[in-house]
CSV table of C-alpha atoms in Angstrom, one decimal:
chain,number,residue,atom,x,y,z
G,1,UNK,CA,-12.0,-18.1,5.5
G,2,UNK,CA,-9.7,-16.4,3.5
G,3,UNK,CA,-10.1,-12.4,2.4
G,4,UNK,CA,-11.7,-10.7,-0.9
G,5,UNK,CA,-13.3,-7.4,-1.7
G,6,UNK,CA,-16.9,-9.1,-1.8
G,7,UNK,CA,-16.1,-11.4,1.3
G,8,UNK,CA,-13.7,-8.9,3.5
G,9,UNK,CA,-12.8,-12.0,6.1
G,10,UNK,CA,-11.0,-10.7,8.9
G,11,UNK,CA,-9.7,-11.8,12.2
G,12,UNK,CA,-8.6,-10.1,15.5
G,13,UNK,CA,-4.8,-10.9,16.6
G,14,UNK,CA,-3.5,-10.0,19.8
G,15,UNK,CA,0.5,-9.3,19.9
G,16,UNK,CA,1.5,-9.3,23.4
G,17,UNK,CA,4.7,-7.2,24.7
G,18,UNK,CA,6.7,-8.6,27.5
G,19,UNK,CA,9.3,-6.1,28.9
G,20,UNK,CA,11.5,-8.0,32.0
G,21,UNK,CA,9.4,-11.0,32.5
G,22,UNK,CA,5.9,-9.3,32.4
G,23,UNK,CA,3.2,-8.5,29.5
G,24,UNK,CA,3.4,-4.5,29.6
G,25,UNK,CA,1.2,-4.0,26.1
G,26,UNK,CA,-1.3,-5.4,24.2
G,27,UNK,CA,-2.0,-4.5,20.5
G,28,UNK,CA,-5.1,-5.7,18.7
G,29,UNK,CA,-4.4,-6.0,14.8
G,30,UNK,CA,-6.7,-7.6,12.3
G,31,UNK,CA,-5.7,-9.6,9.2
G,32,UNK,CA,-6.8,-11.7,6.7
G,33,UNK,CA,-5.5,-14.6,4.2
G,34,UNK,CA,-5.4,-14.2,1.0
G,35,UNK,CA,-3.0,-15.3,-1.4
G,36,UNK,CA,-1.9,-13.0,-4.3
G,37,UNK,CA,0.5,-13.9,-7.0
G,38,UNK,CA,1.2,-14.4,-10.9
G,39,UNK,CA,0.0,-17.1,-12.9
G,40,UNK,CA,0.1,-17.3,-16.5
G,41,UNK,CA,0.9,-13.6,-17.1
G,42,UNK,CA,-1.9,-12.9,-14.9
G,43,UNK,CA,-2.4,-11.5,-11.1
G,44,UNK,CA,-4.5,-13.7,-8.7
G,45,UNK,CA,-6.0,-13.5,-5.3
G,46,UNK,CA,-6.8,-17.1,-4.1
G,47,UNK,CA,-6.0,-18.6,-7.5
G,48,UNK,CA,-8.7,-16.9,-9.2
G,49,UNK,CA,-7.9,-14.0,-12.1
G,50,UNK,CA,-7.9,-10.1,-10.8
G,51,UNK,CA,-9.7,-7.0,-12.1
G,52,UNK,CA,-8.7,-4.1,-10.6
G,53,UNK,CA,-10.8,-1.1,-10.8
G,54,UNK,CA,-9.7,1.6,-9.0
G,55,UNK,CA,-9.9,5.5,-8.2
G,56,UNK,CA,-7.7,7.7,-7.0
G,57,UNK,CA,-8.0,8.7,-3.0
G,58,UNK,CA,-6.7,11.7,-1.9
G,59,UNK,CA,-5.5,10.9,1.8
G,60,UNK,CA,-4.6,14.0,2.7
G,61,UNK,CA,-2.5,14.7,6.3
G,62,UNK,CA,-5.8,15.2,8.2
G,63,UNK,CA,-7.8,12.3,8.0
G,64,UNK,CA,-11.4,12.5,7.9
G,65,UNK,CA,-13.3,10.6,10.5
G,66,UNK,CA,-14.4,6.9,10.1
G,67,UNK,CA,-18.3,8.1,9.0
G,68,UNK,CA,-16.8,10.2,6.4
G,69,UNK,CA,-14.6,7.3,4.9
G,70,UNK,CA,-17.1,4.6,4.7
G,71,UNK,CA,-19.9,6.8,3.1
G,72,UNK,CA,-16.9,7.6,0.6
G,73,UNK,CA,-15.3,4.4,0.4
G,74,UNK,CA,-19.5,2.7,-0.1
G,75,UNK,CA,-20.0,5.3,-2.9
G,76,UNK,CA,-16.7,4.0,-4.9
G,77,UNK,CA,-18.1,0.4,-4.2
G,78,UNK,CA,-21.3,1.7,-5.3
G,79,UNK,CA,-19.8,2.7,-8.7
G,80,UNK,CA,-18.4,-0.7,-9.1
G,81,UNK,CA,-15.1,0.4,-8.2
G,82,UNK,CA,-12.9,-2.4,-5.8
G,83,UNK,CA,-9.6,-0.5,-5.8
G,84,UNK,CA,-8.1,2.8,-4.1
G,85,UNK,CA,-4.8,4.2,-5.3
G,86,UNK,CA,-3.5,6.1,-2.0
G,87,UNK,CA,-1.9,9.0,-3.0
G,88,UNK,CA,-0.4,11.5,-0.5
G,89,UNK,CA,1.2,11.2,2.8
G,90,UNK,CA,1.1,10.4,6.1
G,91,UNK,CA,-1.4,8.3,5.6
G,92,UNK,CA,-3.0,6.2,8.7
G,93,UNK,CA,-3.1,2.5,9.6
G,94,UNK,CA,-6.8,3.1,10.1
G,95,UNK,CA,-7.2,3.9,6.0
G,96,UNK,CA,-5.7,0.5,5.2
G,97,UNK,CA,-7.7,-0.8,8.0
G,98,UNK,CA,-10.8,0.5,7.0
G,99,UNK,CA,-10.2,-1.0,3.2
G,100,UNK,CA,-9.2,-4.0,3.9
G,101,UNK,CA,-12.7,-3.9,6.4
G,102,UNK,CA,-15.0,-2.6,3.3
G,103,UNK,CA,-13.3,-4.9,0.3
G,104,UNK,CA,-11.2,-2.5,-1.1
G,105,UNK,CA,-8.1,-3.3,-2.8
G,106,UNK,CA,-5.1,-0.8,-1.9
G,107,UNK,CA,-2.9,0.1,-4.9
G,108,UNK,CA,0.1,2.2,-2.5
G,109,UNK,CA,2.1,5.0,-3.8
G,110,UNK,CA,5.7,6.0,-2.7
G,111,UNK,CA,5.8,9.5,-0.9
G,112,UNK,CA,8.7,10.3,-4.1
G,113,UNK,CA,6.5,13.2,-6.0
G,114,UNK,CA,9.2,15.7,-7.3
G,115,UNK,CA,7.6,16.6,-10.6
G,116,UNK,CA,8.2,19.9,-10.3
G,117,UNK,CA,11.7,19.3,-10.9
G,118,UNK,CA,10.9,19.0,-15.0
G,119,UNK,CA,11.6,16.2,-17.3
G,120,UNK,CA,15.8,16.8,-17.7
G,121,UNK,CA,17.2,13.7,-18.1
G,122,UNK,CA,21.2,13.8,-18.1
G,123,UNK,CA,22.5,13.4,-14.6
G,124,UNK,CA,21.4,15.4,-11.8
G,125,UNK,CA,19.2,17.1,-13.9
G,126,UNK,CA,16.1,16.2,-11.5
G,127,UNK,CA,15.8,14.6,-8.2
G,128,UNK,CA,15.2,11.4,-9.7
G,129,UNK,CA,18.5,11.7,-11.8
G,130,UNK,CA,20.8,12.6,-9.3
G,131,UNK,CA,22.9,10.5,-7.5
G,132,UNK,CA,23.2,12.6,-4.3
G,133,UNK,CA,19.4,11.6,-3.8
G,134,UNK,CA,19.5,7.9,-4.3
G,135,UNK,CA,19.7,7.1,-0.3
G,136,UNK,CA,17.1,9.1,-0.1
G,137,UNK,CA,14.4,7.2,-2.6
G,138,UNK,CA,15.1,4.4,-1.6
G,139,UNK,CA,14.5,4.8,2.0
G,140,UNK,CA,11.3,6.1,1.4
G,141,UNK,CA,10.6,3.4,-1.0
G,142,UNK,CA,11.3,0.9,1.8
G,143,UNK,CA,9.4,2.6,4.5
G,144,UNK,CA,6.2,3.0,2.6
G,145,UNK,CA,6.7,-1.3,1.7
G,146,UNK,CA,7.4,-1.7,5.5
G,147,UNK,CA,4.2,0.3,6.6
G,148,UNK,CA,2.1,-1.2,3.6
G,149,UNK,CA,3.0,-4.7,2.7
G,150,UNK,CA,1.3,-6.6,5.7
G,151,UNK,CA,-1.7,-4.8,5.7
G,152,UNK,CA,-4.5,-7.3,4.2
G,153,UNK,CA,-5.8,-5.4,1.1
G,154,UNK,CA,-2.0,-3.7,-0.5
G,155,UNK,CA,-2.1,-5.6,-3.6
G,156,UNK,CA,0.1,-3.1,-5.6
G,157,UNK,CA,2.8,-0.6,-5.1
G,158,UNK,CA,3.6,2.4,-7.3
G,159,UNK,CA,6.8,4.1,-6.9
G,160,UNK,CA,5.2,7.3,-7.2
G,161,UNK,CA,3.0,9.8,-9.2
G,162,UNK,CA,5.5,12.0,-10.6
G,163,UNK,CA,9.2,11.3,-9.7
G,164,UNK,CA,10.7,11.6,-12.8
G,165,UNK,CA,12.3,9.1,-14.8
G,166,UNK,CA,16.1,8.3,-13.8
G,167,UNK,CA,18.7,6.7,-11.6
G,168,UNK,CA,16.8,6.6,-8.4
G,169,UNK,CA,13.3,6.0,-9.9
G,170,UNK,CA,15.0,2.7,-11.3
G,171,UNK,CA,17.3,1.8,-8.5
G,172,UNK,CA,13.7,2.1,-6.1
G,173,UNK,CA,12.0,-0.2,-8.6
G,174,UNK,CA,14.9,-3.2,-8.0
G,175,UNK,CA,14.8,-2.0,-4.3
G,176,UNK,CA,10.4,-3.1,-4.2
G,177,UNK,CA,11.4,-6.4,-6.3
G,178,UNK,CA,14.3,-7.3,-4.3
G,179,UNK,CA,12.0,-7.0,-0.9
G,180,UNK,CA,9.1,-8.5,-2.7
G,181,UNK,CA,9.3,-10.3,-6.3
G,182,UNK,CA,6.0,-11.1,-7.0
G,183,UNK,CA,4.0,-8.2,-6.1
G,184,UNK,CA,3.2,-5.7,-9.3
G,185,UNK,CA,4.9,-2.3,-9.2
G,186,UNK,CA,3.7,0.5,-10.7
G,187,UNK,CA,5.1,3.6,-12.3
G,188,UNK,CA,3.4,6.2,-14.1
């Protein structure tokens, strides 16, 4: 059965690690199917049309406990929201986890926040206009789709919530489409 936000199908895998001819490790993971791509100008999850309704989740480095997450995560649902934009890092597998569990989409955002830099746009004149920097967006850009994209509900990525517009902001959009052509990306 394949994985929405009203039917949240999921099943257990088992990934077993061999090391010299013997099974040292065993790591449960859950996922789901679901497929997710454009058609006719529009995004949709097992050929059917999305909505996304989201609100912004502030995951900061301390994660609260699984109680507190679900009775925050069922109050969004309760307001008829399907959708959390995960802003702030580290963030843990167990978030995604626990949204892809409870229905909830998971619009990701880049760790790239240097608004505080200002608005300057010839080059250099911000982080996300400097050339010195571009290694440095894009690995984080990379990262975050490495940690993300697998994980059942990611549906979107943002390159972040206040980078700047620039060089680097630009070069880590081509960098998400290269790795991953159909999946929306997002910048504010």
């Amino acid at each position: 059965k394949k994985w929405t936000p009203e039917t949240p199908n999921r099943y257990q895998l088992i990934v077993r690690i061999r090391y010299q001819g013997h099974f040292t490790e065993y790591i449960p993971y859950m996922v789901g199917f679901r497929k997710l791509e454009m058609k006719d100008g529009r995004y949709c999850l097992n050929d059917r049309p999305v909505e996304f309704r989201g609100a912004e989740y502030n995951f900061s480095c301390i994660t609260p406990d699984d109680k507190t997450i679900r009775a925050e995560f069922a109050k969004l649902k309760q307001e008829k929201f399907n959708a959390v934009k995960c802003t702030y890092h580290p963030r843990q597998n167990r978030v995604y986890e626990l949204c892809g569990e409870l229905g909830l989409w998971v619009y990701d955002e880049v760790n790239t926040d240097t608004q505080l830099t200002g608005e300057q746009l010839q080059v250099g004149g911000t982080l996300a206009n400097a050339p010195a920097w571009v290694d440095a967006y894009l690995k984080r850009v990379e990262n975050a789709w490495r940690f993300s994209r697998n994980h059942t509900p990611t549906a979107l990525f943002s390159i972040g919530k206040g980078p700047g517009s620039g060089y680097n902001t630009y070069k880590s959009y081509l960098l998400l489409k290269a790795l991953e052509a159909n999946r929306p990306v997002l910048y504010e």
